Structure formats: C-alpha cells, structure tokens
Amino acid sequence: MRRSILAATAFLSTAGAAIAQEADLLPGQPHPWQILLQDAMSPIESQIQWFNWYALAFVIPITIIVAALLGWCIYRFRESRNPVPSRTSHNTLIEVVWTVAPVIILLFLAIPSFQLLTAQYNPPSEPELTIKATGYQWYWGYEYQPADGTAQAQAETVSYESYPLLEEDRDGAGKQDKGTYPHLLAVDNEVVVPVDTVIRLLSTSADVIHAFAMPSMGVKVDAVPGRLNESWFEAQREGIFYGQCSELCGQAHYNMPIAIRVVSKEQFASWYAAASQDLENANAQLTAEIDSADGIAVAGR
C-alpha cells in the first residue's frame, strides 16, 4: 500500500513539474505529458476543439448513466436477490425512451458536425496562396502557386523538398535549439507561409499513400498517388508548428515530419522573392532575422 502511495506521489509530482514548465514551451507544438489537443492556431482548429468539448458534454453524462444503470442492474437483479428470474419480455415506455433519446442526441451531434465538415472544405475567401504537398518515402516536396494579383505572382515558382533534420546537421543549419526544433520533428526546409492568409493545400503522393497532418492548424488530408486532395488553413499566429505523416507508409513513417513556419506578410514577401532565386540563402536570412527578433524580445522582458 505504501509503495502504491509513493508511486502515485512521484507520478503526480512529475506531472505537476511538466505542467509548470509548459508555460515556457512554444504554443501550437506537442508538449511532454500533453493530454489535451494542441493549441488552436487556425479558425478550423478552434471549431474542432469547440466540437470536441461539445461532444464530451454528451459522452461523459451518457457514460456515467450507463455505468450507473449497469451497476444497479448487477446489484438489484443478482441471483441471490432474484432466485426466480422475471419473465418480463418488454416494456413499452423503456422501448420508446431508448429509441427516441439516442435519436435526439444524434441530431444534436450531427448538426454541428456537418457544419464543421462543410467549413473544413469551404474557405471563407478565395485563397491567396496554393501549396502543393507531395509525399515521398520519406520526405515531402512543396510547390508554391501564388494567386493572380499578388506580388508573388510575378516571381518564379518556388518548389523544394523538405527532409527530416539529422542530428549531425543541426549546427550547420543553425537549429541547435531542440525546444524550437524538436527531435524527429524538425526539418531542413520548413513550409513558409504568411500569417492571417487563407492558404489552399493540395496533397498527393509519388509512391504510396501518405497523409498531411498539422494538428494545430486543423489539417489532416490523405496524399494518394494519382489524386489531388484539397484542404485549407489560415494561421492566426506567427511561429513554427509541427505535424507528421499520419498514414502508415513504410519503415521510416515515424520520421516523416511536417514543419510550417508562419511569418508576417512582409517577411513572406521578402522570403519568396529571395527563395525564387536561392532557397538556401533565403531560409538562412529568414531564420537569422527571426532568431534576432526573438533574442531582442527575450532581452527586453
């Protein structure tokens, strides 16, 4: 008994320490000991999280009621109390209740569910930028297509591959900080997008079935060979956010990360103009600019 209490105390202490440190971790990223969904960084993810809590408001009471009824039946109708079993075949009131009640509950769940599903495939405005994500074993390829009328539409098309960042390459890439660039999630070339911009995402695959998943943006769409699947997102906060391939695609499936770097519209315009000529230099300049701004902000706290 004492060992169990000590083990429980140790577990709670560790969990408490992790929760206390969570305030220092970057938002929109997976955290140690995380139980709830990642922070919502897009309008769709905010709706997904609302629906999650809304559904739990039905699921939790139903679970408690069913468990209570089951316990009561086990106690009330056990053999010692009912040596002669009842021969009751049905009860009209009960039949009506357990037919009508689930129908009503399902309606309350179905209506907001369909509304959310509709919103996931209908952006609020015409996308300003289209990004095609192609899955490979085991990395991603990205191709940008700015909308007509934007400043980037006049520049050369930007396309590149994004590989998992190897530990031995951290120093050369300037990504030594594992808090910002986590192990098995960091990549050499992030997807750079502007903040507060509706972005169309097209996903496909060049070999087997993959899936482009970015939890904090509310994006999860299959990448199927020979097919284009469409989704969209709108990042509401600058920063770097991570996802992974969420379709089993082979032995290196565990190490096929997705990284999206959200920057200001001015930074994106500068990056895109430079990336159309020299991607490596454009990424280095953007990283240095962001790290410098973060350093000034930390020093000023």
PDB file of C-alpha atoms in Angstrom:
ATOM      1  CA  MET A   1       0.000   0.000   0.000  1.00  0.00           C
ATOM      2  CA  ARG A   2       2.792   2.363   0.970  1.00  0.00           C
ATOM      3  CA  ARG A   3       4.631   1.644  -2.283  1.00  0.00           C
ATOM      4  CA  SER A   4       1.498   2.455  -4.274  1.00  0.00           C
ATOM      5  CA  ILE A   5       1.112   5.780  -2.463  1.00  0.00           C
ATOM      6  CA  LEU A   6       4.764   6.656  -3.077  1.00  0.00           C
ATOM      7  CA  ALA A   7       4.459   5.737  -6.755  1.00  0.00           C
ATOM      8  CA  ALA A   8       1.315   7.854  -7.132  1.00  0.00           C
ATOM      9  CA  THR A   9       3.015  10.778  -5.373  1.00  0.00           C
ATOM     10  CA  ALA A  10       6.029  10.537  -7.648  1.00  0.00           C
ATOM     11  CA  PHE A  11       3.794  10.420 -10.723  1.00  0.00           C
ATOM     12  CA  LEU A  12       1.808  13.477  -9.641  1.00  0.00           C
ATOM     13  CA  SER A  13       4.989  15.379  -8.819  1.00  0.00           C
ATOM     14  CA  THR A  14       6.462  14.642 -12.230  1.00  0.00           C
ATOM     15  CA  ALA A  15       3.231  15.576 -13.990  1.00  0.00           C
ATOM     16  CA  GLY A  16       2.995  18.772 -11.960  1.00  0.00           C
ATOM     17  CA  ALA A  17       6.533  19.749 -12.884  1.00  0.00           C
ATOM     18  CA  ALA A  18       5.787  19.117 -16.547  1.00  0.00           C
ATOM     19  CA  ILE A  19       2.646  21.234 -16.362  1.00  0.00           C
ATOM     20  CA  ALA A  20       4.561  24.011 -14.630  1.00  0.00           C
ATOM     21  CA  GLN A  21       7.141  24.003 -17.417  1.00  0.00           C
ATOM     22  CA  GLU A  22       4.502  24.015 -20.141  1.00  0.00           C
ATOM     23  CA  ALA A  23       4.177  27.806 -19.911  1.00  0.00           C
ATOM     24  CA  ASP A  24       7.755  28.072 -21.206  1.00  0.00           C
ATOM     25  CA  LEU A  25       7.099  25.802 -24.196  1.00  0.00           C
ATOM     26  CA  LEU A  26       6.160  27.149 -27.591  1.00  0.00           C
ATOM     27  CA  PRO A  27       2.420  27.289 -28.367  1.00  0.00           C
ATOM     28  CA  GLY A  28       0.980  25.142 -31.102  1.00  0.00           C
ATOM     29  CA  GLN A  29       3.530  22.368 -30.573  1.00  0.00           C
ATOM     30  CA  PRO A  30       3.281  18.970 -28.836  1.00  0.00           C
ATOM     31  CA  HIS A  31       4.307  19.149 -25.177  1.00  0.00           C
ATOM     32  CA  PRO A  32       5.589  16.500 -22.760  1.00  0.00           C
ATOM     33  CA  TRP A  33       2.758  14.954 -20.736  1.00  0.00           C
ATOM     34  CA  GLN A  34       0.202  16.605 -23.011  1.00  0.00           C
ATOM     35  CA  ILE A  35      -3.316  15.210 -22.610  1.00  0.00           C
ATOM     36  CA  LEU A  36      -5.496  17.741 -24.407  1.00  0.00           C
ATOM     37  CA  LEU A  37      -5.349  18.787 -28.057  1.00  0.00           C
ATOM     38  CA  GLN A  38      -2.616  21.122 -29.249  1.00  0.00           C
ATOM     39  CA  ASP A  39      -3.250  24.872 -29.072  1.00  0.00           C
ATOM     40  CA  ALA A  40      -5.547  26.070 -31.855  1.00  0.00           C
ATOM     41  CA  MET A  41      -3.679  28.218 -34.366  1.00  0.00           C
ATOM     42  CA  SER A  42      -6.368  28.441 -37.056  1.00  0.00           C
ATOM     43  CA  PRO A  43     -10.126  29.097 -37.204  1.00  0.00           C
ATOM     44  CA  ILE A  44     -10.856  25.489 -38.198  1.00  0.00           C
ATOM     45  CA  GLU A  45      -8.859  24.040 -35.317  1.00  0.00           C
ATOM     46  CA  SER A  46     -10.733  26.369 -32.936  1.00  0.00           C
ATOM     47  CA  GLN A  47     -14.012  24.932 -34.232  1.00  0.00           C
ATOM     48  CA  ILE A  48     -12.654  21.380 -33.925  1.00  0.00           C
ATOM     49  CA  GLN A  49     -11.731  21.965 -30.299  1.00  0.00           C
ATOM     50  CA  TRP A  50     -15.118  23.517 -29.574  1.00  0.00           C
ATOM     51  CA  PHE A  51     -16.826  20.473 -31.078  1.00  0.00           C
ATOM     52  CA  ASN A  52     -14.556  18.196 -29.037  1.00  0.00           C
ATOM     53  CA  TRP A  53     -15.773  19.733 -25.762  1.00  0.00           C
ATOM     54  CA  TYR A  54     -19.344  19.905 -27.056  1.00  0.00           C
ATOM     55  CA  ALA A  55     -19.318  16.165 -27.840  1.00  0.00           C
ATOM     56  CA  LEU A  56     -17.770  15.369 -24.450  1.00  0.00           C
ATOM     57  CA  ALA A  57     -20.709  17.181 -22.811  1.00  0.00           C
ATOM     58  CA  PHE A  58     -22.864  14.336 -24.183  1.00  0.00           C
ATOM     59  CA  VAL A  59     -20.397  11.476 -23.920  1.00  0.00           C
ATOM     60  CA  ILE A  60     -19.477  11.916 -20.240  1.00  0.00           C
ATOM     61  CA  PRO A  61     -23.066  12.015 -18.843  1.00  0.00           C
ATOM     62  CA  ILE A  62     -24.083   9.078 -21.082  1.00  0.00           C
ATOM     63  CA  THR A  63     -21.124   7.041 -19.856  1.00  0.00           C
ATOM     64  CA  ILE A  64     -21.946   7.808 -16.220  1.00  0.00           C
ATOM     65  CA  ILE A  65     -25.652   6.986 -16.667  1.00  0.00           C
ATOM     66  CA  VAL A  66     -24.972   3.697 -18.480  1.00  0.00           C
ATOM     67  CA  ALA A  67     -22.372   2.661 -15.898  1.00  0.00           C
ATOM     68  CA  ALA A  68     -24.777   3.538 -13.063  1.00  0.00           C
ATOM     69  CA  LEU A  69     -27.626   1.575 -14.670  1.00  0.00           C
ATOM     70  CA  LEU A  70     -25.343  -1.397 -15.240  1.00  0.00           C
ATOM     71  CA  GLY A  71     -24.178  -1.314 -11.629  1.00  0.00           C
ATOM     72  CA  TRP A  72     -27.761  -1.022 -10.383  1.00  0.00           C
ATOM     73  CA  CYS A  73     -28.877  -3.975 -12.524  1.00  0.00           C
ATOM     74  CA  ILE A  74     -25.981  -6.111 -11.292  1.00  0.00           C
ATOM     75  CA  TYR A  75     -26.877  -5.279  -7.689  1.00  0.00           C
ATOM     76  CA  ARG A  76     -30.665  -5.325  -7.901  1.00  0.00           C
ATOM     77  CA  PHE A  77     -31.097  -8.369 -10.122  1.00  0.00           C
ATOM     78  CA  ARG A  78     -28.300 -10.613  -8.895  1.00  0.00           C
ATOM     79  CA  GLU A  79     -29.111 -14.275  -8.310  1.00  0.00           C
ATOM     80  CA  SER A  80     -29.240 -14.047  -4.519  1.00  0.00           C
ATOM     81  CA  ARG A  81     -31.977 -11.405  -4.698  1.00  0.00           C
ATOM     82  CA  ASN A  82     -33.835 -12.989  -7.621  1.00  0.00           C
ATOM     83  CA  PRO A  83     -33.802 -16.773  -7.277  1.00  0.00           C
ATOM     84  CA  VAL A  84     -36.756 -16.877  -9.681  1.00  0.00           C
ATOM     85  CA  PRO A  85     -35.906 -14.717 -12.743  1.00  0.00           C
ATOM     86  CA  SER A  86     -38.520 -12.309 -14.099  1.00  0.00           C
ATOM     87  CA  ARG A  87     -40.230 -13.381 -17.317  1.00  0.00           C
ATOM     88  CA  THR A  88     -40.872  -9.774 -18.465  1.00  0.00           C
ATOM     89  CA  SER A  89     -40.387  -9.663 -22.253  1.00  0.00           C
ATOM     90  CA  HIS A  90     -40.657  -5.945 -22.916  1.00  0.00           C
ATOM     91  CA  ASN A  91     -41.684  -2.538 -21.572  1.00  0.00           C
ATOM     92  CA  THR A  92     -43.268  -0.062 -23.967  1.00  0.00           C
ATOM     93  CA  LEU A  93     -42.079   3.054 -22.112  1.00  0.00           C
ATOM     94  CA  ILE A  94     -38.479   1.848 -21.976  1.00  0.00           C
ATOM     95  CA  GLU A  95     -38.571   0.906 -25.660  1.00  0.00           C
ATOM     96  CA  VAL A  96     -39.774   4.390 -26.596  1.00  0.00           C
ATOM     97  CA  VAL A  97     -37.232   6.152 -24.364  1.00  0.00           C
ATOM     98  CA  TRP A  98     -34.171   4.252 -25.576  1.00  0.00           C
ATOM     99  CA  THR A  99     -35.250   4.782 -29.186  1.00  0.00           C
ATOM    100  CA  VAL A 100     -36.180   8.461 -29.086  1.00  0.00           C
ATOM    101  CA  ALA A 101     -33.408   9.648 -26.721  1.00  0.00           C
ATOM    102  CA  PRO A 102     -30.495   8.439 -28.921  1.00  0.00           C
ATOM    103  CA  VAL A 103     -32.148   9.961 -31.998  1.00  0.00           C
ATOM    104  CA  ILE A 104     -32.359  13.358 -30.291  1.00  0.00           C
ATOM    105  CA  ILE A 105     -28.773  13.108 -29.053  1.00  0.00           C
ATOM    106  CA  LEU A 106     -27.518  12.156 -32.516  1.00  0.00           C
ATOM    107  CA  LEU A 107     -29.318  15.152 -34.018  1.00  0.00           C
ATOM    108  CA  PHE A 108     -27.603  17.488 -31.547  1.00  0.00           C
ATOM    109  CA  LEU A 109     -24.278  15.954 -32.549  1.00  0.00           C
ATOM    110  CA  ALA A 110     -24.923  15.683 -36.295  1.00  0.00           C
ATOM    111  CA  ILE A 111     -25.902  19.295 -36.996  1.00  0.00           C
ATOM    112  CA  PRO A 112     -22.689  20.976 -35.682  1.00  0.00           C
ATOM    113  CA  SER A 113     -20.665  18.063 -37.078  1.00  0.00           C
ATOM    114  CA  PHE A 114     -21.951  18.686 -40.608  1.00  0.00           C
ATOM    115  CA  GLN A 115     -21.391  22.420 -40.180  1.00  0.00           C
ATOM    116  CA  LEU A 116     -17.762  21.793 -39.177  1.00  0.00           C
ATOM    117  CA  LEU A 117     -17.247  19.362 -42.061  1.00  0.00           C
ATOM    118  CA  THR A 118     -18.617  21.941 -44.502  1.00  0.00           C
ATOM    119  CA  ALA A 119     -16.308  24.655 -43.118  1.00  0.00           C
ATOM    120  CA  GLN A 120     -13.275  22.378 -43.493  1.00  0.00           C
ATOM    121  CA  TYR A 121     -13.759  22.230 -47.262  1.00  0.00           C
ATOM    122  CA  ASN A 122     -15.050  25.752 -47.906  1.00  0.00           C
ATOM    123  CA  PRO A 123     -12.569  28.548 -47.171  1.00  0.00           C
ATOM    124  CA  PRO A 124     -14.087  31.872 -46.072  1.00  0.00           C
ATOM    125  CA  SER A 125     -12.492  33.687 -49.032  1.00  0.00           C
ATOM    126  CA  GLU A 126     -10.578  32.956 -52.209  1.00  0.00           C
ATOM    127  CA  PRO A 127      -7.135  31.578 -51.226  1.00  0.00           C
ATOM    128  CA  GLU A 128      -4.211  33.949 -51.768  1.00  0.00           C
ATOM    129  CA  LEU A 129      -1.703  31.124 -51.977  1.00  0.00           C
ATOM    130  CA  THR A 130      -1.821  27.493 -53.092  1.00  0.00           C
ATOM    131  CA  ILE A 131       0.744  24.980 -51.855  1.00  0.00           C
ATOM    132  CA  LYS A 132       1.014  21.528 -53.366  1.00  0.00           C
ATOM    133  CA  ALA A 133       2.426  18.969 -50.909  1.00  0.00           C
ATOM    134  CA  THR A 134       3.718  15.743 -52.441  1.00  0.00           C
ATOM    135  CA  GLY A 135       4.566  12.837 -50.166  1.00  0.00           C
ATOM    136  CA  TYR A 136       7.580  10.637 -50.809  1.00  0.00           C
ATOM    137  CA  GLN A 137       9.157   7.793 -48.843  1.00  0.00           C
ATOM    138  CA  TRP A 138      10.038   9.532 -46.537  1.00  0.00           C
ATOM    139  CA  TYR A 139      10.030  13.275 -47.053  1.00  0.00           C
ATOM    140  CA  TRP A 140       7.824  15.988 -48.544  1.00  0.00           C
ATOM    141  CA  GLY A 141       8.012  18.104 -51.661  1.00  0.00           C
ATOM    142  CA  TYR A 142       6.362  21.539 -51.816  1.00  0.00           C
ATOM    143  CA  GLU A 143       5.386  23.733 -54.739  1.00  0.00           C
ATOM    144  CA  TYR A 144       4.014  27.269 -54.341  1.00  0.00           C
ATOM    145  CA  GLN A 145       1.440  28.878 -56.610  1.00  0.00           C
ATOM    146  CA  PRO A 146       0.505  32.441 -55.572  1.00  0.00           C
ATOM    147  CA  ALA A 147      -2.907  33.727 -56.638  1.00  0.00           C
ATOM    148  CA  ASP A 148      -3.127  36.141 -59.558  1.00  0.00           C
ATOM    149  CA  GLY A 149      -2.852  39.749 -58.493  1.00  0.00           C
ATOM    150  CA  THR A 150      -0.477  39.118 -55.591  1.00  0.00           C
ATOM    151  CA  ALA A 151       3.079  40.438 -55.526  1.00  0.00           C
ATOM    152  CA  GLN A 152       4.475  36.903 -55.555  1.00  0.00           C
ATOM    153  CA  ALA A 153       2.609  36.013 -58.764  1.00  0.00           C
ATOM    154  CA  GLN A 154       5.281  37.827 -60.805  1.00  0.00           C
ATOM    155  CA  ALA A 155       8.192  35.883 -59.283  1.00  0.00           C
ATOM    156  CA  GLU A 156       9.498  32.483 -60.303  1.00  0.00           C
ATOM    157  CA  THR A 157       7.647  29.476 -58.876  1.00  0.00           C
ATOM    158  CA  VAL A 158       9.193  28.218 -55.625  1.00  0.00           C
ATOM    159  CA  SER A 159       9.496  24.458 -55.170  1.00  0.00           C
ATOM    160  CA  TYR A 160      11.727  22.356 -52.946  1.00  0.00           C
ATOM    161  CA  GLU A 161      11.996  19.191 -50.849  1.00  0.00           C
ATOM    162  CA  SER A 162      11.781  19.043 -47.069  1.00  0.00           C
ATOM    163  CA  TYR A 163      13.796  16.307 -45.334  1.00  0.00           C
ATOM    164  CA  PRO A 164      13.938  15.356 -41.638  1.00  0.00           C
ATOM    165  CA  LEU A 165      16.726  17.254 -39.902  1.00  0.00           C
ATOM    166  CA  LEU A 166      19.560  14.907 -38.923  1.00  0.00           C
ATOM    167  CA  GLU A 167      21.189  15.469 -35.554  1.00  0.00           C
ATOM    168  CA  GLU A 168      24.613  15.933 -37.149  1.00  0.00           C
ATOM    169  CA  ASP A 169      23.207  18.699 -39.384  1.00  0.00           C
ATOM    170  CA  ARG A 170      21.834  20.897 -36.587  1.00  0.00           C
ATOM    171  CA  ASP A 171      24.923  23.067 -36.237  1.00  0.00           C
ATOM    172  CA  GLY A 172      25.233  23.693 -39.961  1.00  0.00           C
ATOM    173  CA  ALA A 173      21.542  24.590 -40.203  1.00  0.00           C
ATOM    174  CA  GLY A 174      21.640  26.859 -37.147  1.00  0.00           C
ATOM    175  CA  LYS A 175      18.938  24.792 -35.459  1.00  0.00           C
ATOM    176  CA  GLN A 176      20.618  23.667 -32.254  1.00  0.00           C
ATOM    177  CA  ASP A 177      17.691  24.660 -30.012  1.00  0.00           C
ATOM    178  CA  LYS A 178      15.627  21.486 -29.532  1.00  0.00           C
ATOM    179  CA  GLY A 179      12.851  23.491 -27.927  1.00  0.00           C
ATOM    180  CA  THR A 180      12.231  25.284 -31.208  1.00  0.00           C
ATOM    181  CA  TYR A 181      13.406  22.434 -33.453  1.00  0.00           C
ATOM    182  CA  PRO A 182      12.383  19.195 -31.663  1.00  0.00           C
ATOM    183  CA  HIS A 183      13.993  15.838 -32.270  1.00  0.00           C
ATOM    184  CA  LEU A 184      12.202  13.854 -35.020  1.00  0.00           C
ATOM    185  CA  LEU A 185      10.024  16.876 -35.881  1.00  0.00           C
ATOM    186  CA  ALA A 186      12.494  19.445 -37.210  1.00  0.00           C
ATOM    187  CA  VAL A 187      13.206  19.613 -40.948  1.00  0.00           C
ATOM    188  CA  ASP A 188      15.828  21.245 -43.129  1.00  0.00           C
ATOM    189  CA  ASN A 189      13.332  23.364 -45.115  1.00  0.00           C
ATOM    190  CA  GLU A 190      10.069  24.427 -43.471  1.00  0.00           C
ATOM    191  CA  VAL A 191       6.905  25.396 -45.304  1.00  0.00           C
ATOM    192  CA  VAL A 192       6.954  29.200 -45.063  1.00  0.00           C
ATOM    193  CA  VAL A 193       3.534  30.883 -45.107  1.00  0.00           C
ATOM    194  CA  PRO A 194       2.211  34.364 -44.239  1.00  0.00           C
ATOM    195  CA  VAL A 195       0.053  34.926 -41.164  1.00  0.00           C
ATOM    196  CA  ASP A 196      -3.675  35.716 -41.490  1.00  0.00           C
ATOM    197  CA  THR A 197      -3.780  34.412 -45.051  1.00  0.00           C
ATOM    198  CA  VAL A 198      -6.133  31.797 -46.492  1.00  0.00           C
ATOM    199  CA  ILE A 199      -3.962  29.070 -47.988  1.00  0.00           C
ATOM    200  CA  ARG A 200      -5.165  26.255 -50.225  1.00  0.00           C
ATOM    201  CA  LEU A 201      -3.382  22.948 -49.637  1.00  0.00           C
ATOM    202  CA  LEU A 202      -3.253  20.324 -52.373  1.00  0.00           C
ATOM    203  CA  SER A 203      -1.888  16.951 -51.335  1.00  0.00           C
ATOM    204  CA  THR A 204      -0.789  13.997 -53.420  1.00  0.00           C
ATOM    205  CA  SER A 205       1.833  11.256 -53.361  1.00  0.00           C
ATOM    206  CA  ALA A 206       4.536   9.988 -55.690  1.00  0.00           C
ATOM    207  CA  ASP A 207       4.669   6.440 -54.307  1.00  0.00           C
ATOM    208  CA  VAL A 208       2.433   5.081 -51.521  1.00  0.00           C
ATOM    209  CA  ILE A 209      -0.400   6.615 -49.505  1.00  0.00           C
ATOM    210  CA  HIS A 210       0.734   9.303 -47.072  1.00  0.00           C
ATOM    211  CA  ALA A 211      -1.270  11.858 -45.061  1.00  0.00           C
ATOM    212  CA  PHE A 212      -0.509  15.525 -44.428  1.00  0.00           C
ATOM    213  CA  ALA A 213      -1.436  16.276 -40.816  1.00  0.00           C
ATOM    214  CA  MET A 214      -0.906  19.537 -38.929  1.00  0.00           C
ATOM    215  CA  PRO A 215      -2.888  19.286 -35.632  1.00  0.00           C
ATOM    216  CA  SER A 216      -2.604  22.924 -34.542  1.00  0.00           C
ATOM    217  CA  MET A 217      -3.960  24.087 -37.921  1.00  0.00           C
ATOM    218  CA  GLY A 218      -6.819  21.585 -38.062  1.00  0.00           C
ATOM    219  CA  VAL A 219      -5.422  19.952 -41.213  1.00  0.00           C
ATOM    220  CA  LYS A 220      -5.384  16.216 -41.898  1.00  0.00           C
ATOM    221  CA  VAL A 221      -5.727  15.122 -45.516  1.00  0.00           C
ATOM    222  CA  ASP A 222      -4.628  11.974 -47.337  1.00  0.00           C
ATOM    223  CA  ALA A 223      -1.930  12.114 -50.010  1.00  0.00           C
ATOM    224  CA  VAL A 224      -2.891   9.453 -52.552  1.00  0.00           C
ATOM    225  CA  PRO A 225      -0.891   8.577 -55.701  1.00  0.00           C
ATOM    226  CA  GLY A 226      -2.574   9.885 -58.852  1.00  0.00           C
ATOM    227  CA  ARG A 227      -5.058  12.012 -56.934  1.00  0.00           C
ATOM    228  CA  LEU A 228      -5.201  15.585 -55.618  1.00  0.00           C
ATOM    229  CA  ASN A 229      -6.967  16.155 -52.306  1.00  0.00           C
ATOM    230  CA  GLU A 230      -7.766  19.717 -51.271  1.00  0.00           C
ATOM    231  CA  SER A 231      -7.916  21.401 -47.892  1.00  0.00           C
ATOM    232  CA  TRP A 232      -7.151  24.858 -46.481  1.00  0.00           C
ATOM    233  CA  PHE A 233      -5.885  26.628 -43.394  1.00  0.00           C
ATOM    234  CA  GLU A 234      -5.305  30.144 -42.098  1.00  0.00           C
ATOM    235  CA  ALA A 235      -2.584  30.563 -39.498  1.00  0.00           C
ATOM    236  CA  GLN A 236      -3.514  33.163 -36.893  1.00  0.00           C
ATOM    237  CA  ARG A 237      -0.184  33.416 -35.123  1.00  0.00           C
ATOM    238  CA  GLU A 238       3.446  33.656 -36.190  1.00  0.00           C
ATOM    239  CA  GLY A 239       5.743  30.830 -35.143  1.00  0.00           C
ATOM    240  CA  ILE A 240       6.821  27.361 -36.181  1.00  0.00           C
ATOM    241  CA  PHE A 241       4.407  24.453 -35.932  1.00  0.00           C
ATOM    242  CA  TYR A 242       4.795  20.731 -36.457  1.00  0.00           C
ATOM    243  CA  GLY A 243       2.889  17.780 -37.803  1.00  0.00           C
ATOM    244  CA  GLN A 244       3.669  14.362 -39.246  1.00  0.00           C
ATOM    245  CA  CYS A 245       2.601  11.920 -41.907  1.00  0.00           C
ATOM    246  CA  SER A 246      -0.351  10.145 -40.303  1.00  0.00           C
ATOM    247  CA  GLU A 247      -0.741   7.238 -42.735  1.00  0.00           C
ATOM    248  CA  LEU A 248       1.466   4.177 -42.275  1.00  0.00           C
ATOM    249  CA  CYS A 249       3.785   4.426 -45.273  1.00  0.00           C
ATOM    250  CA  GLY A 250       6.754   2.180 -44.584  1.00  0.00           C
ATOM    251  CA  GLN A 251       9.701   1.644 -42.260  1.00  0.00           C
ATOM    252  CA  ALA A 252      10.583   5.350 -41.892  1.00  0.00           C
ATOM    253  CA  HIS A 253       6.990   6.511 -41.369  1.00  0.00           C
ATOM    254  CA  TYR A 254       7.892   7.562 -37.821  1.00  0.00           C
ATOM    255  CA  ASN A 255      10.374  10.095 -39.193  1.00  0.00           C
ATOM    256  CA  MET A 256       8.410  11.970 -41.849  1.00  0.00           C
ATOM    257  CA  PRO A 257       7.745  15.314 -40.135  1.00  0.00           C
ATOM    258  CA  ILE A 258       5.989  18.428 -41.396  1.00  0.00           C
ATOM    259  CA  ALA A 259       7.056  21.900 -40.270  1.00  0.00           C
ATOM    260  CA  ILE A 260       5.210  25.117 -41.069  1.00  0.00           C
ATOM    261  CA  ARG A 261       6.869  28.441 -40.315  1.00  0.00           C
ATOM    262  CA  VAL A 262       4.337  31.277 -40.110  1.00  0.00           C
ATOM    263  CA  VAL A 263       5.793  34.754 -40.665  1.00  0.00           C
ATOM    264  CA  SER A 264       4.479  38.254 -41.258  1.00  0.00           C
ATOM    265  CA  LYS A 265       3.272  39.131 -44.731  1.00  0.00           C
ATOM    266  CA  GLU A 266       6.253  41.437 -45.223  1.00  0.00           C
ATOM    267  CA  GLN A 267       8.677  38.694 -44.223  1.00  0.00           C
ATOM    268  CA  PHE A 268       6.956  36.230 -46.524  1.00  0.00           C
ATOM    269  CA  ALA A 269       7.158  38.620 -49.488  1.00  0.00           C
ATOM    270  CA  SER A 270      10.897  39.093 -48.901  1.00  0.00           C
ATOM    271  CA  TRP A 271      11.458  35.365 -48.402  1.00  0.00           C
ATOM    272  CA  TYR A 272       9.509  34.407 -51.526  1.00  0.00           C
ATOM    273  CA  ALA A 273      11.404  36.861 -53.731  1.00  0.00           C
ATOM    274  CA  ALA A 274      14.730  35.533 -52.428  1.00  0.00           C
ATOM    275  CA  ALA A 275      13.650  31.857 -52.447  1.00  0.00           C
ATOM    276  CA  SER A 276      12.716  32.008 -56.112  1.00  0.00           C
ATOM    277  CA  GLN A 277      16.415  32.652 -56.790  1.00  0.00           C
ATOM    278  CA  ASP A 278      18.264  30.952 -53.911  1.00  0.00           C
ATOM    279  CA  LEU A 279      16.233  28.893 -51.423  1.00  0.00           C
ATOM    280  CA  GLU A 280      19.093  28.071 -49.057  1.00  0.00           C
ATOM    281  CA  ASN A 281      20.128  31.696 -48.690  1.00  0.00           C
ATOM    282  CA  ALA A 282      16.509  32.844 -48.313  1.00  0.00           C
ATOM    283  CA  ASN A 283      15.927  30.337 -45.484  1.00  0.00           C
ATOM    284  CA  ALA A 284      19.172  31.344 -43.758  1.00  0.00           C
ATOM    285  CA  GLN A 285      18.245  35.046 -43.899  1.00  0.00           C
ATOM    286  CA  LEU A 286      14.723  34.380 -42.607  1.00  0.00           C
ATOM    287  CA  THR A 287      15.956  32.201 -39.733  1.00  0.00           C
ATOM    288  CA  ALA A 288      18.574  34.764 -38.743  1.00  0.00           C
ATOM    289  CA  GLU A 289      16.006  37.586 -38.840  1.00  0.00           C
ATOM    290  CA  ILE A 290      13.522  35.665 -36.679  1.00  0.00           C
ATOM    291  CA  ASP A 291      16.177  34.495 -34.196  1.00  0.00           C
ATOM    292  CA  SER A 292      17.455  38.077 -33.899  1.00  0.00           C
ATOM    293  CA  ALA A 293      13.957  39.423 -33.256  1.00  0.00           C
ATOM    294  CA  ASP A 294      13.307  36.684 -30.667  1.00  0.00           C
ATOM    295  CA  GLY A 295      16.588  37.494 -28.936  1.00  0.00           C
ATOM    296  CA  ILE A 296      15.662  41.180 -28.670  1.00  0.00           C
ATOM    297  CA  ALA A 297      12.202  40.284 -27.324  1.00  0.00           C
ATOM    298  CA  VAL A 298      13.659  37.953 -24.660  1.00  0.00           C
ATOM    299  CA  ALA A 299      16.258  40.518 -23.625  1.00  0.00           C
ATOM    300  CA  GLY A 300      13.545  43.142 -23.214  1.00  0.00           C
ATOM    301  CA  ARG A 301      11.404  41.070 -20.865  1.00  0.00           C
TER     302      ARG A 301
END
